[in-house]
């Protein structure tokens, strides 16, 4: 890792000061955590794959007009991003019942939902990121009602696009988590997609076999996490499946 000033270190990523004002460098670590970081492991090559997959998805989203913090990839583990003020909410979109929804409402995992469900969680590790309602968000001023409408609209549009993108490569998008930030321009700001979209933040099941190609492989001790992330990258056309340097770890197609 470089000697640039560290701004923030999270569970799976580090943010460094960027080369110009208003920019940051987002570094993808191999650290893998679950259950509010009670389970932790370093999985060789995961950060490289998430950097590439997230770059690919953010670029495709920019192409359809979704504003994001992404500027460009710098190297195998780093992206140049715009500095934003993170909205303290995790926006989860679900198409199929899985994970915490199954536990909370007693549903069957794999049950399709009648329509996409958008949920908000307040970002606070000490509280375990609790589920909150639109009224909590407004009362505690985490975002304005107009911003909540915008978050919802962006989340559903991203869901439609990603559902199709993954379906085209034989993957079902079960659910995923988004984060947004305020990008300031003088007195005004707009909401942009931030953080990452990768198999760490999505549930991705093979359409036919229902094999899990996401972080549930780690949560449920299934093994083969890097192979699964490589498979996602391969299907998206961004991983050639060959190691040319004689070393282990992924080789990515630029
Ligand atoms: N998720 C995430 N970060 C979190 C919580 C959830 O990326 O801190 C993602 C998770 O990978 C899944 C979706 O959001 O794709 C819904 O997660 P869920 O609420 O079911 O929680 P979990 O089962 O992960 O505890």
PDB file of C-alpha atoms and ligand atoms in Angstrom:
ATOM      1  CA  UNK A   1       0.000   0.000   0.000  1.00  0.00           C
ATOM      2  CA  UNK A   2       1.249   3.505  -0.774  1.00  0.00           C
ATOM      3  CA  UNK A   3       2.318   6.233   1.635  1.00  0.00           C
ATOM      4  CA  UNK A   4      -0.523   8.610   0.725  1.00  0.00           C
ATOM      5  CA  UNK A   5      -2.546  10.019   3.597  1.00  0.00           C
ATOM      6  CA  UNK A   6      -5.183   7.550   4.729  1.00  0.00           C
ATOM      7  CA  UNK A   7      -8.587   9.205   5.076  1.00  0.00           C
ATOM      8  CA  UNK A   8     -10.619   6.206   6.217  1.00  0.00           C
ATOM      9  CA  UNK A   9     -10.194   2.454   6.639  1.00  0.00           C
ATOM     10  CA  UNK A  10     -13.266   0.234   6.392  1.00  0.00           C
ATOM     11  CA  UNK A  11     -13.670  -3.534   6.569  1.00  0.00           C
ATOM     12  CA  UNK A  12     -12.912  -4.239   2.911  1.00  0.00           C
ATOM     13  CA  UNK A  13     -11.573  -0.953   1.545  1.00  0.00           C
ATOM     14  CA  UNK A  14      -9.282   1.956   2.374  1.00  0.00           C
ATOM     15  CA  UNK A  15      -9.723   5.545   1.202  1.00  0.00           C
ATOM     16  CA  UNK A  16      -6.622   7.643   0.556  1.00  0.00           C
ATOM     17  CA  UNK A  17      -6.244  11.302  -0.294  1.00  0.00           C
ATOM     18  CA  UNK A  18      -6.504  11.730  -4.080  1.00  0.00           C
ATOM     19  CA  UNK A  19      -4.105  13.505  -6.446  1.00  0.00           C
ATOM     20  CA  UNK A  20      -6.421  16.532  -6.829  1.00  0.00           C
ATOM     21  CA  UNK A  21      -8.808  18.281  -4.442  1.00  0.00           C
ATOM     22  CA  UNK A  22     -12.215  16.617  -4.461  1.00  0.00           C
ATOM     23  CA  UNK A  23     -10.798  13.198  -5.353  1.00  0.00           C
ATOM     24  CA  UNK A  24      -9.949  10.103  -3.318  1.00  0.00           C
ATOM     25  CA  UNK A  25      -8.276   6.785  -4.049  1.00  0.00           C
ATOM     26  CA  UNK A  26     -10.371   3.731  -3.139  1.00  0.00           C
ATOM     27  CA  UNK A  27      -8.193   0.673  -2.372  1.00  0.00           C
ATOM     28  CA  UNK A  28      -9.778  -2.817  -2.361  1.00  0.00           C
ATOM     29  CA  UNK A  29      -8.406  -5.105   0.369  1.00  0.00           C
ATOM     30  CA  UNK A  30      -8.499  -8.904   0.497  1.00  0.00           C
ATOM     31  CA  UNK A  31     -10.086  -8.745   3.961  1.00  0.00           C
ATOM     32  CA  UNK A  32     -13.452 -10.478   4.066  1.00  0.00           C
ATOM     33  CA  UNK A  33     -15.849  -9.966   6.953  1.00  0.00           C
ATOM     34  CA  UNK A  34     -19.349 -11.056   7.883  1.00  0.00           C
ATOM     35  CA  UNK A  35     -21.775 -10.813  10.788  1.00  0.00           C
ATOM     36  CA  UNK A  36     -20.674  -7.266  11.640  1.00  0.00           C
ATOM     37  CA  UNK A  37     -16.975  -8.263  11.405  1.00  0.00           C
ATOM     38  CA  UNK A  38     -17.240 -11.095  13.952  1.00  0.00           C
ATOM     39  CA  UNK A  39     -16.016 -13.415  11.173  1.00  0.00           C
ATOM     40  CA  UNK A  40     -12.868 -12.237   9.371  1.00  0.00           C
ATOM     41  CA  UNK A  41     -10.438 -13.759   6.880  1.00  0.00           C
ATOM     42  CA  UNK A  42      -7.975 -12.489   4.303  1.00  0.00           C
ATOM     43  CA  UNK A  43      -8.784 -14.129   0.961  1.00  0.00           C
ATOM     44  CA  UNK A  44      -5.967 -13.750  -1.570  1.00  0.00           C
ATOM     45  CA  UNK A  45      -7.117 -12.055  -4.787  1.00  0.00           C
ATOM     46  CA  UNK A  46     -10.601 -10.975  -3.665  1.00  0.00           C
ATOM     47  CA  UNK A  47      -9.789  -7.235  -3.707  1.00  0.00           C
ATOM     48  CA  UNK A  48      -8.473  -7.371  -7.261  1.00  0.00           C
ATOM     49  CA  UNK A  49     -11.635  -9.065  -8.483  1.00  0.00           C
ATOM     50  CA  UNK A  50     -13.964  -6.663  -6.652  1.00  0.00           C
ATOM     51  CA  UNK A  51     -12.072  -3.661  -8.015  1.00  0.00           C
ATOM     52  CA  UNK A  52     -12.507  -4.945 -11.576  1.00  0.00           C
ATOM     53  CA  UNK A  53     -16.131  -6.085 -11.212  1.00  0.00           C
ATOM     54  CA  UNK A  54     -17.161  -2.850  -9.498  1.00  0.00           C
ATOM     55  CA  UNK A  55     -15.374  -0.750 -12.135  1.00  0.00           C
ATOM     56  CA  UNK A  56     -17.228  -2.661 -14.856  1.00  0.00           C
ATOM     57  CA  UNK A  57     -20.639  -2.213 -13.223  1.00  0.00           C
ATOM     58  CA  UNK A  58     -20.149   1.481 -12.351  1.00  0.00           C
ATOM     59  CA  UNK A  59     -19.012   2.173 -15.920  1.00  0.00           C
ATOM     60  CA  UNK A  60     -22.083   0.445 -17.387  1.00  0.00           C
ATOM     61  CA  UNK A  61     -24.328   2.394 -14.965  1.00  0.00           C
ATOM     62  CA  UNK A  62     -22.702   5.710 -15.952  1.00  0.00           C
ATOM     63  CA  UNK A  63     -23.409   4.775 -19.586  1.00  0.00           C
ATOM     64  CA  UNK A  64     -27.148   4.582 -18.874  1.00  0.00           C
ATOM     65  CA  UNK A  65     -27.110   7.904 -17.005  1.00  0.00           C
ATOM     66  CA  UNK A  66     -26.750   6.905 -13.351  1.00  0.00           C
ATOM     67  CA  UNK A  67     -24.308   9.375 -11.735  1.00  0.00           C
ATOM     68  CA  UNK A  68     -21.546   7.699  -9.705  1.00  0.00           C
ATOM     69  CA  UNK A  69     -18.413   8.630  -7.760  1.00  0.00           C
ATOM     70  CA  UNK A  70     -16.237   6.561 -10.118  1.00  0.00           C
ATOM     71  CA  UNK A  71     -13.627   8.397 -12.216  1.00  0.00           C
ATOM     72  CA  UNK A  72     -11.222   5.691 -13.396  1.00  0.00           C
ATOM     73  CA  UNK A  73      -9.282   2.627 -12.371  1.00  0.00           C
ATOM     74  CA  UNK A  74      -5.695   3.347 -11.340  1.00  0.00           C
ATOM     75  CA  UNK A  75      -4.331  -0.177 -10.967  1.00  0.00           C
ATOM     76  CA  UNK A  76      -5.331  -3.732  -9.948  1.00  0.00           C
ATOM     77  CA  UNK A  77      -6.526  -2.622  -6.513  1.00  0.00           C
ATOM     78  CA  UNK A  78      -7.262   1.087  -6.767  1.00  0.00           C
ATOM     79  CA  UNK A  79      -9.820   3.417  -8.279  1.00  0.00           C
ATOM     80  CA  UNK A  80      -9.857   7.191  -8.474  1.00  0.00           C
ATOM     81  CA  UNK A  81     -13.199   8.442  -7.155  1.00  0.00           C
ATOM     82  CA  UNK A  82     -14.930  11.751  -6.412  1.00  0.00           C
ATOM     83  CA  UNK A  83     -15.038  12.734  -2.766  1.00  0.00           C
ATOM     84  CA  UNK A  84     -18.660  12.720  -1.588  1.00  0.00           C
ATOM     85  CA  UNK A  85     -20.511  13.141   1.688  1.00  0.00           C
ATOM     86  CA  UNK A  86     -21.808   9.626   2.317  1.00  0.00           C
ATOM     87  CA  UNK A  87     -25.535   9.372   3.107  1.00  0.00           C
ATOM     88  CA  UNK A  88     -25.571   7.261   6.311  1.00  0.00           C
ATOM     89  CA  UNK A  89     -27.925   4.651   4.814  1.00  0.00           C
ATOM     90  CA  UNK A  90     -27.486   1.285   3.172  1.00  0.00           C
ATOM     91  CA  UNK A  91     -30.067   0.911   0.431  1.00  0.00           C
ATOM     92  CA  UNK A  92     -30.906  -2.764  -0.093  1.00  0.00           C
ATOM     93  CA  UNK A  93     -32.928  -3.961  -3.077  1.00  0.00           C
ATOM     94  CA  UNK A  94     -34.376  -7.480  -3.040  1.00  0.00           C
ATOM     95  CA  UNK A  95     -35.911  -9.540  -5.844  1.00  0.00           C
ATOM     96  CA  UNK A  96     -35.909 -12.914  -4.094  1.00  0.00           C
ATOM     97  CA  UNK A  97     -36.171 -13.705  -0.366  1.00  0.00           C
ATOM     98  CA  UNK A  98     -32.775 -14.463   1.216  1.00  0.00           C
ATOM     99  CA  UNK A  99     -30.568 -13.554   4.169  1.00  0.00           C
ATOM    100  CA  UNK A 100     -31.937 -11.312   6.893  1.00  0.00           C
ATOM    101  CA  UNK A 101     -35.362 -10.945   5.201  1.00  0.00           C
ATOM    102  CA  UNK A 102     -35.935 -14.693   5.510  1.00  0.00           C
ATOM    103  CA  UNK A 103     -35.071 -14.587   9.209  1.00  0.00           C
ATOM    104  CA  UNK A 104     -37.082 -11.452   9.964  1.00  0.00           C
ATOM    105  CA  UNK A 105     -40.304 -12.462   8.197  1.00  0.00           C
ATOM    106  CA  UNK A 106     -40.090 -16.263   8.233  1.00  0.00           C
ATOM    107  CA  UNK A 107     -39.973 -16.579   4.443  1.00  0.00           C
ATOM    108  CA  UNK A 108     -38.425 -19.395   2.425  1.00  0.00           C
ATOM    109  CA  UNK A 109     -35.026 -18.632   0.955  1.00  0.00           C
ATOM    110  CA  UNK A 110     -35.314 -18.489  -2.839  1.00  0.00           C
ATOM    111  CA  UNK A 111     -38.966 -17.398  -2.829  1.00  0.00           C
ATOM    112  CA  UNK A 112     -39.428 -14.697  -5.515  1.00  0.00           C
ATOM    113  CA  UNK A 113     -40.941 -11.456  -4.175  1.00  0.00           C
ATOM    114  CA  UNK A 114     -44.093 -10.039  -5.858  1.00  0.00           C
ATOM    115  CA  UNK A 115     -42.089  -6.938  -6.817  1.00  0.00           C
ATOM    116  CA  UNK A 116     -38.668  -5.518  -5.955  1.00  0.00           C
ATOM    117  CA  UNK A 117     -38.442  -4.465  -2.317  1.00  0.00           C
ATOM    118  CA  UNK A 118     -36.329  -1.474  -1.249  1.00  0.00           C
ATOM    119  CA  UNK A 119     -35.139  -1.295   2.358  1.00  0.00           C
ATOM    120  CA  UNK A 120     -33.051   1.261   4.255  1.00  0.00           C
ATOM    121  CA  UNK A 121     -30.557   0.416   7.002  1.00  0.00           C
ATOM    122  CA  UNK A 122     -28.930   3.065   9.177  1.00  0.00           C
ATOM    123  CA  UNK A 123     -25.139   2.790   8.804  1.00  0.00           C
ATOM    124  CA  UNK A 124     -23.889   2.285  12.355  1.00  0.00           C
ATOM    125  CA  UNK A 125     -21.671  -0.706  13.119  1.00  0.00           C
ATOM    126  CA  UNK A 126     -22.134  -0.318  16.891  1.00  0.00           C
ATOM    127  CA  UNK A 127     -25.900  -0.738  16.405  1.00  0.00           C
ATOM    128  CA  UNK A 128     -25.488  -3.499  13.794  1.00  0.00           C
ATOM    129  CA  UNK A 129     -26.912  -1.372  10.924  1.00  0.00           C
ATOM    130  CA  UNK A 130     -30.600  -1.437  11.985  1.00  0.00           C
ATOM    131  CA  UNK A 131     -33.482  -1.485   9.496  1.00  0.00           C
ATOM    132  CA  UNK A 132     -35.180   1.936   9.489  1.00  0.00           C
ATOM    133  CA  UNK A 133     -38.294   3.461   7.931  1.00  0.00           C
ATOM    134  CA  UNK A 134     -38.614   6.573   5.783  1.00  0.00           C
ATOM    135  CA  UNK A 135     -39.968   8.392   8.841  1.00  0.00           C
ATOM    136  CA  UNK A 136     -36.843   7.563  10.900  1.00  0.00           C
ATOM    137  CA  UNK A 137     -34.750   8.909   8.020  1.00  0.00           C
ATOM    138  CA  UNK A 138     -36.724  12.145   7.946  1.00  0.00           C
ATOM    139  CA  UNK A 139     -37.064  12.626  11.746  1.00  0.00           C
ATOM    140  CA  UNK A 140     -33.329  12.119  12.334  1.00  0.00           C
ATOM    141  CA  UNK A 141     -32.454  14.088   9.198  1.00  0.00           C
ATOM    142  CA  UNK A 142     -30.268  11.378   7.634  1.00  0.00           C
ATOM    143  CA  UNK A 143     -31.766  12.373   4.276  1.00  0.00           C
ATOM    144  CA  UNK A 144     -34.644  14.592   3.161  1.00  0.00           C
ATOM    145  CA  UNK A 145     -37.913  13.073   1.856  1.00  0.00           C
ATOM    146  CA  UNK A 146     -36.946  14.321  -1.628  1.00  0.00           C
ATOM    147  CA  UNK A 147     -33.580  12.541  -1.325  1.00  0.00           C
ATOM    148  CA  UNK A 148     -35.313   9.339  -0.181  1.00  0.00           C
ATOM    149  CA  UNK A 149     -37.500   9.475  -3.320  1.00  0.00           C
ATOM    150  CA  UNK A 150     -34.363   9.926  -5.412  1.00  0.00           C
ATOM    151  CA  UNK A 151     -32.535   7.061  -3.642  1.00  0.00           C
ATOM    152  CA  UNK A 152     -35.526   4.815  -4.272  1.00  0.00           C
ATOM    153  CA  UNK A 153     -35.756   5.775  -7.957  1.00  0.00           C
ATOM    154  CA  UNK A 154     -32.008   5.246  -8.516  1.00  0.00           C
ATOM    155  CA  UNK A 155     -32.087   1.933  -6.629  1.00  0.00           C
ATOM    156  CA  UNK A 156     -34.970   0.558  -8.712  1.00  0.00           C
ATOM    157  CA  UNK A 157     -33.401   1.693 -11.973  1.00  0.00           C
ATOM    158  CA  UNK A 158     -30.080   0.101 -10.994  1.00  0.00           C
ATOM    159  CA  UNK A 159     -31.965  -3.069 -10.050  1.00  0.00           C
ATOM    160  CA  UNK A 160     -33.707  -3.261 -13.449  1.00  0.00           C
ATOM    161  CA  UNK A 161     -30.441  -2.741 -15.282  1.00  0.00           C
ATOM    162  CA  UNK A 162     -28.364  -5.155 -13.188  1.00  0.00           C
ATOM    163  CA  UNK A 163     -31.074  -7.845 -13.202  1.00  0.00           C
ATOM    164  CA  UNK A 164     -30.893  -7.843 -17.012  1.00  0.00           C
ATOM    165  CA  UNK A 165     -27.103  -7.588 -17.128  1.00  0.00           C
ATOM    166  CA  UNK A 166     -26.669 -10.620 -14.871  1.00  0.00           C
ATOM    167  CA  UNK A 167     -29.573 -12.592 -16.368  1.00  0.00           C
ATOM    168  CA  UNK A 168     -27.840 -12.310 -19.738  1.00  0.00           C
ATOM    169  CA  UNK A 169     -24.851 -14.208 -18.320  1.00  0.00           C
ATOM    170  CA  UNK A 170     -26.843 -16.878 -16.489  1.00  0.00           C
ATOM    171  CA  UNK A 171     -26.892 -15.231 -13.055  1.00  0.00           C
ATOM    172  CA  UNK A 172     -29.905 -14.339 -10.930  1.00  0.00           C
ATOM    173  CA  UNK A 173     -29.604 -11.092  -8.958  1.00  0.00           C
ATOM    174  CA  UNK A 174     -31.229 -12.021  -5.644  1.00  0.00           C
ATOM    175  CA  UNK A 175     -30.482  -8.832  -3.678  1.00  0.00           C
ATOM    176  CA  UNK A 176     -27.804  -6.183  -3.276  1.00  0.00           C
ATOM    177  CA  UNK A 177     -26.738  -3.192  -1.212  1.00  0.00           C
ATOM    178  CA  UNK A 178     -26.033   0.328  -2.465  1.00  0.00           C
ATOM    179  CA  UNK A 179     -24.540   3.420  -0.880  1.00  0.00           C
ATOM    180  CA  UNK A 180     -24.942   6.966  -2.107  1.00  0.00           C
ATOM    181  CA  UNK A 181     -23.132  10.235  -1.512  1.00  0.00           C
ATOM    182  CA  UNK A 182     -23.778  13.945  -1.915  1.00  0.00           C
ATOM    183  CA  UNK A 183     -21.527  15.538  -4.489  1.00  0.00           C
ATOM    184  CA  UNK A 184     -21.241  19.233  -3.679  1.00  0.00           C
ATOM    185  CA  UNK A 185     -20.944  21.954  -6.292  1.00  0.00           C
ATOM    186  CA  UNK A 186     -20.925  25.275  -4.417  1.00  0.00           C
ATOM    187  CA  UNK A 187     -24.231  25.528  -2.537  1.00  0.00           C
ATOM    188  CA  UNK A 188     -25.863  22.693  -4.481  1.00  0.00           C
ATOM    189  CA  UNK A 189     -25.448  18.974  -4.319  1.00  0.00           C
ATOM    190  CA  UNK A 190     -26.650  15.912  -6.180  1.00  0.00           C
ATOM    191  CA  UNK A 191     -26.832  12.294  -5.123  1.00  0.00           C
ATOM    192  CA  UNK A 192     -24.390   9.911  -6.771  1.00  0.00           C
ATOM    193  CA  UNK A 193     -23.841   6.188  -6.401  1.00  0.00           C
ATOM    194  CA  UNK A 194     -20.791   5.506  -4.203  1.00  0.00           C
ATOM    195  CA  UNK A 195     -18.905   2.612  -2.534  1.00  0.00           C
ATOM    196  CA  UNK A 196     -18.843  -0.565  -4.684  1.00  0.00           C
ATOM    197  CA  UNK A 197     -21.065  -3.109  -6.390  1.00  0.00           C
ATOM    198  CA  UNK A 198     -19.410  -6.523  -6.312  1.00  0.00           C
ATOM    199  CA  UNK A 199     -20.105 -10.094  -5.176  1.00  0.00           C
ATOM    200  CA  UNK A 200     -19.317  -8.780  -1.660  1.00  0.00           C
ATOM    201  CA  UNK A 201     -22.445  -6.604  -1.775  1.00  0.00           C
ATOM    202  CA  UNK A 202     -24.780  -8.708  -3.951  1.00  0.00           C
ATOM    203  CA  UNK A 203     -26.352 -12.143  -3.802  1.00  0.00           C
ATOM    204  CA  UNK A 204     -25.749 -13.815  -7.169  1.00  0.00           C
ATOM    205  CA  UNK A 205     -27.036 -17.321  -7.915  1.00  0.00           C
ATOM    206  CA  UNK A 206     -26.354 -19.347 -11.033  1.00  0.00           C
ATOM    207  CA  UNK A 207     -29.676 -19.376 -12.901  1.00  0.00           C
ATOM    208  CA  UNK A 208     -29.691 -23.130 -13.507  1.00  0.00           C
ATOM    209  CA  UNK A 209     -27.760 -24.761 -10.651  1.00  0.00           C
ATOM    210  CA  UNK A 210     -28.617 -22.047  -8.037  1.00  0.00           C
ATOM    211  CA  UNK A 211     -24.946 -22.189  -7.014  1.00  0.00           C
ATOM    212  CA  UNK A 212     -23.982 -19.169  -4.893  1.00  0.00           C
ATOM    213  CA  UNK A 213     -21.440 -16.887  -6.605  1.00  0.00           C
ATOM    214  CA  UNK A 214     -21.161 -14.266  -3.845  1.00  0.00           C
ATOM    215  CA  UNK A 215     -20.042 -13.561  -0.265  1.00  0.00           C
ATOM    216  CA  UNK A 216     -22.493 -16.144   1.113  1.00  0.00           C
ATOM    217  CA  UNK A 217     -19.737 -18.653   0.192  1.00  0.00           C
ATOM    218  CA  UNK A 218     -17.760 -17.073   3.051  1.00  0.00           C
ATOM    219  CA  UNK A 219     -20.725 -16.450   5.394  1.00  0.00           C
ATOM    220  CA  UNK A 220     -21.817 -20.084   5.074  1.00  0.00           C
ATOM    221  CA  UNK A 221     -18.299 -21.634   4.962  1.00  0.00           C
ATOM    222  CA  UNK A 222     -18.897 -23.062   1.486  1.00  0.00           C
ATOM    223  CA  UNK A 223     -15.319 -22.329   0.309  1.00  0.00           C
ATOM    224  CA  UNK A 224     -14.333 -21.401  -3.252  1.00  0.00           C
ATOM    225  CA  UNK A 225     -14.992 -17.677  -2.862  1.00  0.00           C
ATOM    226  CA  UNK A 226     -12.293 -16.511  -5.279  1.00  0.00           C
ATOM    227  CA  UNK A 227     -13.315 -19.143  -7.852  1.00  0.00           C
ATOM    228  CA  UNK A 228     -16.911 -17.907  -7.615  1.00  0.00           C
ATOM    229  CA  UNK A 229     -15.930 -14.210  -8.002  1.00  0.00           C
ATOM    230  CA  UNK A 230     -13.676 -15.196 -10.940  1.00  0.00           C
ATOM    231  CA  UNK A 231     -16.637 -16.977 -12.511  1.00  0.00           C
ATOM    232  CA  UNK A 232     -18.737 -13.805 -12.215  1.00  0.00           C
ATOM    233  CA  UNK A 233     -15.895 -11.784 -13.825  1.00  0.00           C
ATOM    234  CA  UNK A 234     -15.433 -14.421 -16.532  1.00  0.00           C
ATOM    235  CA  UNK A 235     -19.126 -14.372 -17.430  1.00  0.00           C
ATOM    236  CA  UNK A 236     -19.106 -10.563 -17.565  1.00  0.00           C
ATOM    237  CA  UNK A 237     -16.235 -10.895 -20.072  1.00  0.00           C
ATOM    238  CA  UNK A 238     -13.593  -9.234 -17.878  1.00  0.00           C
ATOM    239  CA  UNK A 239     -11.515 -12.245 -16.793  1.00  0.00           C
ATOM    240  CA  UNK A 240      -9.678 -14.537 -19.192  1.00  0.00           C
ATOM    241  CA  UNK A 241      -9.258 -17.406 -16.743  1.00  0.00           C
ATOM    242  CA  UNK A 242      -5.541 -17.818 -17.307  1.00  0.00           C
ATOM    243  CA  UNK A 243      -2.634 -17.032 -15.045  1.00  0.00           C
ATOM    244  CA  UNK A 244       0.168 -15.876 -17.297  1.00  0.00           C
ATOM    245  CA  UNK A 245       2.747 -14.954 -14.656  1.00  0.00           C
ATOM    246  CA  UNK A 246       3.086 -18.381 -13.091  1.00  0.00           C
ATOM    247  CA  UNK A 247       1.711 -17.024  -9.811  1.00  0.00           C
ATOM    248  CA  UNK A 248      -1.581 -17.819  -8.205  1.00  0.00           C
ATOM    249  CA  UNK A 249      -4.312 -15.212  -8.211  1.00  0.00           C
ATOM    250  CA  UNK A 250      -6.521 -13.665 -10.843  1.00  0.00           C
ATOM    251  CA  UNK A 251      -5.410 -12.210 -14.159  1.00  0.00           C
ATOM    252  CA  UNK A 252      -7.780  -9.531 -15.359  1.00  0.00           C
ATOM    253  CA  UNK A 253      -8.654  -8.439 -18.860  1.00  0.00           C
ATOM    254  CA  UNK A 254      -8.475  -4.666 -19.265  1.00  0.00           C
TER     255      UNK A 254
HETATM  256  N1  LIG B   1     -25.191  -6.332   2.391  1.00  0.00           N
HETATM  257  C1  LIG B   1     -23.961  -5.689   2.305  1.00  0.00           C
HETATM  258  N2  LIG B   1     -23.448  -5.106   3.427  1.00  0.00           N
HETATM  259  C2  LIG B   1     -24.090  -5.119   4.621  1.00  0.00           C
HETATM  260  C3  LIG B   1     -25.328  -5.783   4.697  1.00  0.00           C
HETATM  261  C4  LIG B   1     -25.846  -6.367   3.564  1.00  0.00           C
HETATM  262  O1  LIG B   1     -23.364  -5.634   1.234  1.00  0.00           O
HETATM  263  O2  LIG B   1     -23.572  -4.550   5.588  1.00  0.00           O
HETATM  264  C5  LIG B   1     -25.778  -6.963   1.179  1.00  0.00           C
HETATM  265  C6  LIG B   1     -25.725  -8.483   1.249  1.00  0.00           C
HETATM  266  O3  LIG B   1     -24.563  -8.965   0.640  1.00  0.00           O
HETATM  267  C7  LIG B   1     -26.954  -8.872   0.482  1.00  0.00           C
HETATM  268  C8  LIG B   1     -27.933  -7.721   0.701  1.00  0.00           C
HETATM  269  O4  LIG B   1     -27.145  -6.611   1.105  1.00  0.00           O
HETATM  270  O5  LIG B   1     -26.668  -8.962  -0.905  1.00  0.00           O
HETATM  271  C9  LIG B   1     -28.980  -8.007   1.760  1.00  0.00           C
HETATM  272  O6  LIG B   1     -28.344  -8.455   2.937  1.00  0.00           O
HETATM  273  P1  LIG B   1     -29.171  -8.981   4.188  1.00  0.00           P
HETATM  274  O7  LIG B   1     -29.988  -7.855   4.734  1.00  0.00           O
HETATM  275  O8  LIG B   1     -29.916 -10.194   3.795  1.00  0.00           O
HETATM  276  O9  LIG B   1     -28.121  -9.231   5.297  1.00  0.00           O
HETATM  277  P2  LIG B   1     -27.117 -10.412   5.578  1.00  0.00           P
HETATM  278  O10 LIG B   1     -27.809 -11.689   5.298  1.00  0.00           O
HETATM  279  O11 LIG B   1     -25.978 -10.111   4.658  1.00  0.00           O
HETATM  280  O12 LIG B   1     -26.792 -10.201   7.020  1.00  0.00           O
END
